PDB file of C-alpha atoms in Angstrom:
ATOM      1  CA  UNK A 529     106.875-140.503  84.390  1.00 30.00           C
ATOM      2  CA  UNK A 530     110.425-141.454  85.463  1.00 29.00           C
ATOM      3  CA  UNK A 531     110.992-144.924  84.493  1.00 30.00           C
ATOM      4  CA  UNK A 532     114.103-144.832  86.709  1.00 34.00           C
ATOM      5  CA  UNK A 533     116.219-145.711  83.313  1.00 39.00           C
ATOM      6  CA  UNK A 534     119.138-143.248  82.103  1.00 47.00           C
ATOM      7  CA  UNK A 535     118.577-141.290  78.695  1.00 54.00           C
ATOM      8  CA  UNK A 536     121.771-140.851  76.217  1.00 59.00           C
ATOM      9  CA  UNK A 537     122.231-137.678  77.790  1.00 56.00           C
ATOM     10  CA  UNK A 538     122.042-137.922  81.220  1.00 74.00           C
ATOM     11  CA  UNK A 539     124.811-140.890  80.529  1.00 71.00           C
ATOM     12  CA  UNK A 540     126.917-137.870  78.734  1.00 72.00           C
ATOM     13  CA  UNK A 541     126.474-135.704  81.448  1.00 76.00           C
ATOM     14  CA  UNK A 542     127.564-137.911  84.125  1.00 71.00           C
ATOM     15  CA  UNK A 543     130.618-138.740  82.165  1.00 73.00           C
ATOM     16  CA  UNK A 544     131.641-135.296  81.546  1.00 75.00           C
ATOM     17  CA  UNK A 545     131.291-134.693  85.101  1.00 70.00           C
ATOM     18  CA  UNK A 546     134.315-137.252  85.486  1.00 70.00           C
ATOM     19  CA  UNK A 547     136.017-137.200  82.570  1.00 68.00           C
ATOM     20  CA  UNK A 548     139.445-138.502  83.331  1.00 66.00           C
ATOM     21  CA  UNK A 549     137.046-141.829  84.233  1.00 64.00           C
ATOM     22  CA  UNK A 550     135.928-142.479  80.824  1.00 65.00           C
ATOM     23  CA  UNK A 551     137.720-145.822  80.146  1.00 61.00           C
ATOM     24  CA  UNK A 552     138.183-145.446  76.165  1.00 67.00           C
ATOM     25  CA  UNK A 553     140.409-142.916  75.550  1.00 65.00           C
ATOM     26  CA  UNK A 554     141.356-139.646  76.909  1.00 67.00           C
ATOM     27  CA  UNK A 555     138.657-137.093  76.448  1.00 73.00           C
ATOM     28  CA  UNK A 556     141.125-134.001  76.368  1.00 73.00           C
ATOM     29  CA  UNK A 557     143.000-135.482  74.016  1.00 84.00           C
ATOM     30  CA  UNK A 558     142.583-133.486  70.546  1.00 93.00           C
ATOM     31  CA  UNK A 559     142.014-136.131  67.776  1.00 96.00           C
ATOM     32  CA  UNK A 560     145.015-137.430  66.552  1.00 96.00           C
ATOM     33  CA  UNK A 561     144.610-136.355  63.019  1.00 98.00           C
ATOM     34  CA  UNK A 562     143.458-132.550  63.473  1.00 98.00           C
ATOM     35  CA  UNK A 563     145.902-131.155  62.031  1.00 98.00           C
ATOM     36  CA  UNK A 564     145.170-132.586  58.723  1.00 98.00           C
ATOM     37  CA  UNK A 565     141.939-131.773  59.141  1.00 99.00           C
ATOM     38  CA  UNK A 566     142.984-128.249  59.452  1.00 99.00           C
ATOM     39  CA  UNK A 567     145.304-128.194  56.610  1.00 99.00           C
ATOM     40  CA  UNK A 568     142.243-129.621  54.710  1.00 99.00           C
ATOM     41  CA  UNK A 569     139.762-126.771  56.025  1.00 99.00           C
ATOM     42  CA  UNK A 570     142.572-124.243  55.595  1.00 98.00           C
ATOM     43  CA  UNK A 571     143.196-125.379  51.749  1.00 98.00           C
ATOM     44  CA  UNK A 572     139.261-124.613  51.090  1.00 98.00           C
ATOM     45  CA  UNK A 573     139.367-121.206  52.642  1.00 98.00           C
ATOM     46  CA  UNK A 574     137.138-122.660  55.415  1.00 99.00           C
ATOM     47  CA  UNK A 575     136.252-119.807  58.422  1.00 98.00           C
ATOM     48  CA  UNK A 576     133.304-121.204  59.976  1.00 98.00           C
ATOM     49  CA  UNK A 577     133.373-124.681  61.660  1.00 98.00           C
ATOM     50  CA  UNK A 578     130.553-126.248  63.596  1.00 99.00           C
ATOM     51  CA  UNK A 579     131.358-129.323  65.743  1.00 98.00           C
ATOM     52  CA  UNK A 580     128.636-131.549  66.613  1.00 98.00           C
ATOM     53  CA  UNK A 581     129.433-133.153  69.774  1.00 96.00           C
ATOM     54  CA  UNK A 582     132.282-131.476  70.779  1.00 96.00           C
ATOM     55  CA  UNK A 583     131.958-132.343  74.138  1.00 93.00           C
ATOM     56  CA  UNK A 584     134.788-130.647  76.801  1.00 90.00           C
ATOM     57  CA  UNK A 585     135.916-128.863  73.406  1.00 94.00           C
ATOM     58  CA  UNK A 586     139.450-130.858  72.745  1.00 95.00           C
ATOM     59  CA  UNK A 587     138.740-130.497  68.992  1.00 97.00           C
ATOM     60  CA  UNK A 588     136.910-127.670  68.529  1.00 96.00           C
ATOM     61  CA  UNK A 589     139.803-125.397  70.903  1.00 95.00           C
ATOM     62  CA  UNK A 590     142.502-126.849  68.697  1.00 96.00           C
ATOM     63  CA  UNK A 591     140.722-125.514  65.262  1.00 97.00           C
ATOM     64  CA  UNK A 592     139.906-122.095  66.951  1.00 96.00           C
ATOM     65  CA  UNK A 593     143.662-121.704  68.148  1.00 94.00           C
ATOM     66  CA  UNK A 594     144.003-122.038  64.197  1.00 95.00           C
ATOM     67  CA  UNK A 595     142.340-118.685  63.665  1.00 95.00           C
ATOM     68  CA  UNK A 596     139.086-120.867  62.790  1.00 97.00           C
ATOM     69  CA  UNK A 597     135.823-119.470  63.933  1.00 96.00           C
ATOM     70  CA  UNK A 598     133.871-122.120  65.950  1.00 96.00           C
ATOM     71  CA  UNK A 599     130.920-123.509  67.112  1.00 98.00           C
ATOM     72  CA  UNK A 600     130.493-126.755  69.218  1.00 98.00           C
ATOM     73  CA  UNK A 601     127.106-128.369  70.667  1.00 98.00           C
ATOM     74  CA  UNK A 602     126.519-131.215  72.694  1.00 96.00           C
ATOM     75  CA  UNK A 603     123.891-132.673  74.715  1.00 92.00           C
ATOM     76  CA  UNK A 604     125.761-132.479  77.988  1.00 92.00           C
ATOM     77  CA  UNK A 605     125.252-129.125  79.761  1.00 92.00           C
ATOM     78  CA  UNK A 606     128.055-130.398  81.832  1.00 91.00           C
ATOM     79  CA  UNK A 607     130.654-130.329  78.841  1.00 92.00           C
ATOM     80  CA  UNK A 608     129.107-127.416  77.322  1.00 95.00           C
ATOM     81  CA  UNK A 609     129.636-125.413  80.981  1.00 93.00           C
ATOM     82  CA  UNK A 610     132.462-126.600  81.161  1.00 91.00           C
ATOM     83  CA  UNK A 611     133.776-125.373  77.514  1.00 94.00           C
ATOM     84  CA  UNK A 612     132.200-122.291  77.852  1.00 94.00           C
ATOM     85  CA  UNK A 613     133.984-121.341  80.837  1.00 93.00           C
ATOM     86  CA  UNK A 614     137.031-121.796  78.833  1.00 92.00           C
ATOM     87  CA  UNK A 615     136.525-119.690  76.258  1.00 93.00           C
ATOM     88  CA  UNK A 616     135.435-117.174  78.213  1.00 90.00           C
ATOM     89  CA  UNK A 617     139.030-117.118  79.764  1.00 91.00           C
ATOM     90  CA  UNK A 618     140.771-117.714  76.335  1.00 88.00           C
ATOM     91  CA  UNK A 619     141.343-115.229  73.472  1.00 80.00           C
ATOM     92  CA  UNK A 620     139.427-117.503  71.011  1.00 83.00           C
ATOM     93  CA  UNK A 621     136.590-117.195  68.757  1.00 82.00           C
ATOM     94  CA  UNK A 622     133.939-119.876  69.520  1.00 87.00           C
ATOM     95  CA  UNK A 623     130.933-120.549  71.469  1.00 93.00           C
ATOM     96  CA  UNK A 624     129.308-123.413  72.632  1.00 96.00           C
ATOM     97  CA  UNK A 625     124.851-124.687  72.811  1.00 97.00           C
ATOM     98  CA  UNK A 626     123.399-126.959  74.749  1.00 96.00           C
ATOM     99  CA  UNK A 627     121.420-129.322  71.615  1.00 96.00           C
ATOM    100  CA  UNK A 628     120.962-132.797  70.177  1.00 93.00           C
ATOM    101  CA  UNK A 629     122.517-133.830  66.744  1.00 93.00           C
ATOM    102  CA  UNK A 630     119.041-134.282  65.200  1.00 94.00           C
ATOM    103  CA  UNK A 631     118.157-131.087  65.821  1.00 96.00           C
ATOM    104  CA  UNK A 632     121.060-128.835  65.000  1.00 98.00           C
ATOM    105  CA  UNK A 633     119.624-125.175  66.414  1.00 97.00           C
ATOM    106  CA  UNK A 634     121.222-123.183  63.201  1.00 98.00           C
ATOM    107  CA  UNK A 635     120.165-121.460  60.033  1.00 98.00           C
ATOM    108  CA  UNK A 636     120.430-123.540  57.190  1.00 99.00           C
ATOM    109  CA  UNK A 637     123.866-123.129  54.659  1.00 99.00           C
ATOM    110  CA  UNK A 638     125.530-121.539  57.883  1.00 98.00           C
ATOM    111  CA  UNK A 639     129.013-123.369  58.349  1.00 99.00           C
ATOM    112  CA  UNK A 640     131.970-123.726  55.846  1.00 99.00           C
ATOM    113  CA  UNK A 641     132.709-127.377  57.471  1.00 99.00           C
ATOM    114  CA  UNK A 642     131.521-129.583  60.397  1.00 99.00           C
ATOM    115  CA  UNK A 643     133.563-132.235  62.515  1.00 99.00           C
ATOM    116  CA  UNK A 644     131.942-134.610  64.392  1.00 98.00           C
ATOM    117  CA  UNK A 645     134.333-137.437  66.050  1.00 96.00           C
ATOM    118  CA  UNK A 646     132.238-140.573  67.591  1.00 93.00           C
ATOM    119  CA  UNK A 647     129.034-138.901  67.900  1.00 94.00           C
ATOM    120  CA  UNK A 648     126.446-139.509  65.374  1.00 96.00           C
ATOM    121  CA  UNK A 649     127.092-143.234  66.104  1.00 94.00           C
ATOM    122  CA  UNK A 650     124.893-143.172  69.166  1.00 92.00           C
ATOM    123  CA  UNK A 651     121.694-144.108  68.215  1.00 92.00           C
ATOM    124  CA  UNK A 652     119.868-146.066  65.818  1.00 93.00           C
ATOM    125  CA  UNK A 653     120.157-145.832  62.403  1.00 93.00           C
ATOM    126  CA  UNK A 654     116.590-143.567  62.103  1.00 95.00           C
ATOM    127  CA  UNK A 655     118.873-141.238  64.292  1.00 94.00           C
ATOM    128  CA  UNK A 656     121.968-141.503  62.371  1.00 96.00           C
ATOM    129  CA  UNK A 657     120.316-140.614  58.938  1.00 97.00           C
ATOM    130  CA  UNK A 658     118.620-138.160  61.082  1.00 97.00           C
ATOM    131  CA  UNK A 659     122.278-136.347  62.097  1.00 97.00           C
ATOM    132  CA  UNK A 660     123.716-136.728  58.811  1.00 98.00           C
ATOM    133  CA  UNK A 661     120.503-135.019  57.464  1.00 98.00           C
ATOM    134  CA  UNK A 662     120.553-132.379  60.154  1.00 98.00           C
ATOM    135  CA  UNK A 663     124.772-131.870  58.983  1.00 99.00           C
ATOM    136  CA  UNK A 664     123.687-131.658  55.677  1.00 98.00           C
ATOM    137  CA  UNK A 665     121.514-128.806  56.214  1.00 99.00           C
ATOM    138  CA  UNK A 666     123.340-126.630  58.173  1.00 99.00           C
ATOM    139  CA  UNK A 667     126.286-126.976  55.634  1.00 99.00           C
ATOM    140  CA  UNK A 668     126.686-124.875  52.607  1.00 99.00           C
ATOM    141  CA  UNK A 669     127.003-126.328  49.291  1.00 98.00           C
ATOM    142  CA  UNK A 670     130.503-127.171  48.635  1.00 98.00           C
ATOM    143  CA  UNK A 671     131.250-127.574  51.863  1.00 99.00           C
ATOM    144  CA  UNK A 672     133.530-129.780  54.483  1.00 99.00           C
ATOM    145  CA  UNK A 673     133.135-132.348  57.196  1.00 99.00           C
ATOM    146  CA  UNK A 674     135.289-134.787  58.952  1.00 99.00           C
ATOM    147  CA  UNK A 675     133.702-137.570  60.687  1.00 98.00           C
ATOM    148  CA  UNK A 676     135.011-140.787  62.902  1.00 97.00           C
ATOM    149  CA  UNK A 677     132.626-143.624  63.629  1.00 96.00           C
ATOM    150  CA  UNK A 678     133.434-147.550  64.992  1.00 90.00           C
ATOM    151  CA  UNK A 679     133.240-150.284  62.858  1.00 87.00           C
ATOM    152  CA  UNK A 680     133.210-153.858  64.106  1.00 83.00           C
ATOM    153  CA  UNK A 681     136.592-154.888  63.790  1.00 70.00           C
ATOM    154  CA  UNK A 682     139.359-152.967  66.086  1.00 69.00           C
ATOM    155  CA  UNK A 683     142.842-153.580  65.547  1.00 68.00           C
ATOM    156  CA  UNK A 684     142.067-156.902  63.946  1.00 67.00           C
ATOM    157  CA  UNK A 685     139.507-158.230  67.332  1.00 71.00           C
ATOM    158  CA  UNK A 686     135.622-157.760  67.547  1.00 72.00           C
ATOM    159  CA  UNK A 687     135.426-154.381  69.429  1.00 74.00           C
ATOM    160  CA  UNK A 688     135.013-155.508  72.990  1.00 60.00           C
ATOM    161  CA  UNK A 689     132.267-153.251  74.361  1.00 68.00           C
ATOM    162  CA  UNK A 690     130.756-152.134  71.584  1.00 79.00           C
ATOM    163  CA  UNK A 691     130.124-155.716  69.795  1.00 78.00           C
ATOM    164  CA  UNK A 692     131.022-158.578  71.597  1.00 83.00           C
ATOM    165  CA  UNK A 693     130.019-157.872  75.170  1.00 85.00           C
ATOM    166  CA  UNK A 694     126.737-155.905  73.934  1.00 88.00           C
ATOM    167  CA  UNK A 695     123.239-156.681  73.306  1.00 91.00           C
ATOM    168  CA  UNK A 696     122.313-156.527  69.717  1.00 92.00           C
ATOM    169  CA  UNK A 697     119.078-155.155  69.483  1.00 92.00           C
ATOM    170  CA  UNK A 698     118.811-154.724  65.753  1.00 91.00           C
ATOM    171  CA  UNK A 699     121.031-154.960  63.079  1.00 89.00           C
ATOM    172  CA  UNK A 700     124.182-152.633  63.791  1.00 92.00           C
ATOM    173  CA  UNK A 701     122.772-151.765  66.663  1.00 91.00           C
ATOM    174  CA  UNK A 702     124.936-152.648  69.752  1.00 91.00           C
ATOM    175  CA  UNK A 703     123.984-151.604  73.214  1.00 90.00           C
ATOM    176  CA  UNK A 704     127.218-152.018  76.015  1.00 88.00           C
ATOM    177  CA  UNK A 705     126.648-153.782  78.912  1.00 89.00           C
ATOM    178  CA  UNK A 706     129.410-152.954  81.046  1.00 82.00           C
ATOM    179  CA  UNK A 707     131.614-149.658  81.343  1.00 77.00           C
ATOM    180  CA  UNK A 708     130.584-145.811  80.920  1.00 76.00           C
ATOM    181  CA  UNK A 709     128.039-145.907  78.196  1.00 81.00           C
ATOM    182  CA  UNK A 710     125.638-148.879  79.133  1.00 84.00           C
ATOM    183  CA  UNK A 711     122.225-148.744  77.967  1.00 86.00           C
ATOM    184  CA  UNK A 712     123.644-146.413  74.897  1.00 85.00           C
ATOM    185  CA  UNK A 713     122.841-147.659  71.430  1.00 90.00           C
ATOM    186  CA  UNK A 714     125.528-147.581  69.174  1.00 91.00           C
ATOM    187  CA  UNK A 715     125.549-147.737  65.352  1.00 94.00           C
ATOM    188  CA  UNK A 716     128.044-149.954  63.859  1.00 92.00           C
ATOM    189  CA  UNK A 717     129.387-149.210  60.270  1.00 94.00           C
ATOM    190  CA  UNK A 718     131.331-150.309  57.829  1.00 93.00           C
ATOM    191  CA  UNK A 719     132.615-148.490  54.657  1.00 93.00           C
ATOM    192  CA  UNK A 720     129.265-149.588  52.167  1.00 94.00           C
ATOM    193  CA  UNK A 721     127.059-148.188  54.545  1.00 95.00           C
ATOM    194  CA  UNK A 722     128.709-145.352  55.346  1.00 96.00           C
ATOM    195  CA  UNK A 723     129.267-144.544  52.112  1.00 95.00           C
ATOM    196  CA  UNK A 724     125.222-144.800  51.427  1.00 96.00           C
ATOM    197  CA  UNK A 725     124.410-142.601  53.814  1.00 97.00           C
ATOM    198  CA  UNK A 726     126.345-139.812  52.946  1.00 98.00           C
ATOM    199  CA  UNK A 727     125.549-140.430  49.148  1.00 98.00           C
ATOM    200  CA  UNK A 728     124.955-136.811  48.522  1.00 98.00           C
ATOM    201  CA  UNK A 729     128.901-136.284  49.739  1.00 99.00           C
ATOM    202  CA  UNK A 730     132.239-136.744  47.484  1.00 98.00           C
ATOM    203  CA  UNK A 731     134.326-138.533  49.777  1.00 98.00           C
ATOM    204  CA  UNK A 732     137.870-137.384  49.109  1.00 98.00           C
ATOM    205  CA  UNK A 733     140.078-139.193  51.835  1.00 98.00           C
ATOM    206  CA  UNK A 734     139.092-142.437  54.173  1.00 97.00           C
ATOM    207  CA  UNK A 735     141.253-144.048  56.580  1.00 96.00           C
ATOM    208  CA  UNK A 736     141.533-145.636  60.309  1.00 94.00           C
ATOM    209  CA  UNK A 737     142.819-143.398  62.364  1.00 93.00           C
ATOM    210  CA  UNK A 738     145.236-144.168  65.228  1.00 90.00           C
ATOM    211  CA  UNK A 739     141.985-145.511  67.301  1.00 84.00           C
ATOM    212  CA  UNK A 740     140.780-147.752  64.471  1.00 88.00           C
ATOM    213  CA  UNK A 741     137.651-145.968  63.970  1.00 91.00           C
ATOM    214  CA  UNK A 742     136.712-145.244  60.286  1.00 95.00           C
ATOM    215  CA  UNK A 743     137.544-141.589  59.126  1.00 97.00           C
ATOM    216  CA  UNK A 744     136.837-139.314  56.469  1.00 98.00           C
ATOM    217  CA  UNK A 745     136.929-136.153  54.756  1.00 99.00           C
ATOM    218  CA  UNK A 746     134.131-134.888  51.904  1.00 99.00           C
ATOM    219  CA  UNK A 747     132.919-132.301  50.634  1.00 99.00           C
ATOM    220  CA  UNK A 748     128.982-131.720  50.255  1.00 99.00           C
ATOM    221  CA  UNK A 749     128.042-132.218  46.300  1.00 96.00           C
TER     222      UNK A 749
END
């Protein structure tokens, strides 16, 4: 039955319709600090990458202009249209699926490294262990990711629509009340917890990136 309420992805699809609306930041934009990431990859001999939530592909088209070999998903069919008609048109090595982050739709041990930049955030934390589970699996031992997730504090303020406008509706979870992702929950994190849930990872470089959302680099023990 329809209960007339928006899932997480329907909310993702009707922002990636209109992506130039999405209040935020800019959802072409590559992240800021890709090209370290690449470096990173590059220095571990890394040829596969997998990014989980790529979205319109920002990210992931960066890495494969690098020569990597990539893979994005995302629940929007929108975004994931929309990316595949680019690489169709560009001389790149990539694809894009249509799937949800707790159910990655690949053989286990199959990528070198994954990225995943504010994604696994959305949801509760039974979903976030879920994803990290899910990127865990798919990853082969020894191998890469670089994630980006909020934490509560932005450029020294209580982040406005994630926190302080929101409705807490259990602990770390936020849910926005006004702009583009109402009725999403997010996770909120901060370094201790993010560093329990991906225990079985050696993190090897943490920062705040030019958004002032928590990012990292490890390798999978």
């Amino acid at each position: 039955m329809n209960s007339g309420k928006k899932n997480n992805h329907n909310r993702w699809d009707d922002i990636y319709r209109n992506p130039e609306e999405y209040q935020y930041y800019n959802l072409n934009d590559t992240h800021p600090d890709m090209s370290k990431v690449a470096d990173y990859f590059k220095k571990r001999g890394v040829e596969k990458v997998l990014d989980v939530g790529c979205g319109i592909g920002s990210n992931m088209l960066f890495l494969a202009g690098l020569g990597f070999s990539i893979t994005g998903i995302d629940s929007s069919p929108n975004a994931i249209s929309r990316l595949n008609k680019i690489i169709e048109k560009a001389d790149i090595t990539g694809k894009a699926v249509v799937a949800d982050f707790q159910n990655i739709p690949f053989a286990s041990h199959l990528f070198d490294a994954i990225i995943s930049v504010q994604t696994i955030n959305h949801g509760k934390e039974d979903k976030v262990r879920k994803a990290i589970t899910e990127i865990e699996r798919v990853l082969v031992p020894g191998g890469a990711i670089f994630i980006t997730v909020p934490g509560r504090i932005a450029k020294g303020e209580v982040r406005y629509s994630l926190v302080k406008t929101a409705k807490q509706i259990s602990e770390r979870v936020y849910v926005p009340t006004k702009g583009r992702e109402v009725g999403m929950p997010h996770f909120i994190f901060n370094k201790k917890i993010l560093k329990k849930l991906f225990s079985n990872f050696d993190i090897t470089d943490f920062w705040r990136d030019k958004r002032d959302y928590y990012s990292f680099l490890a390798i999978k023990k």
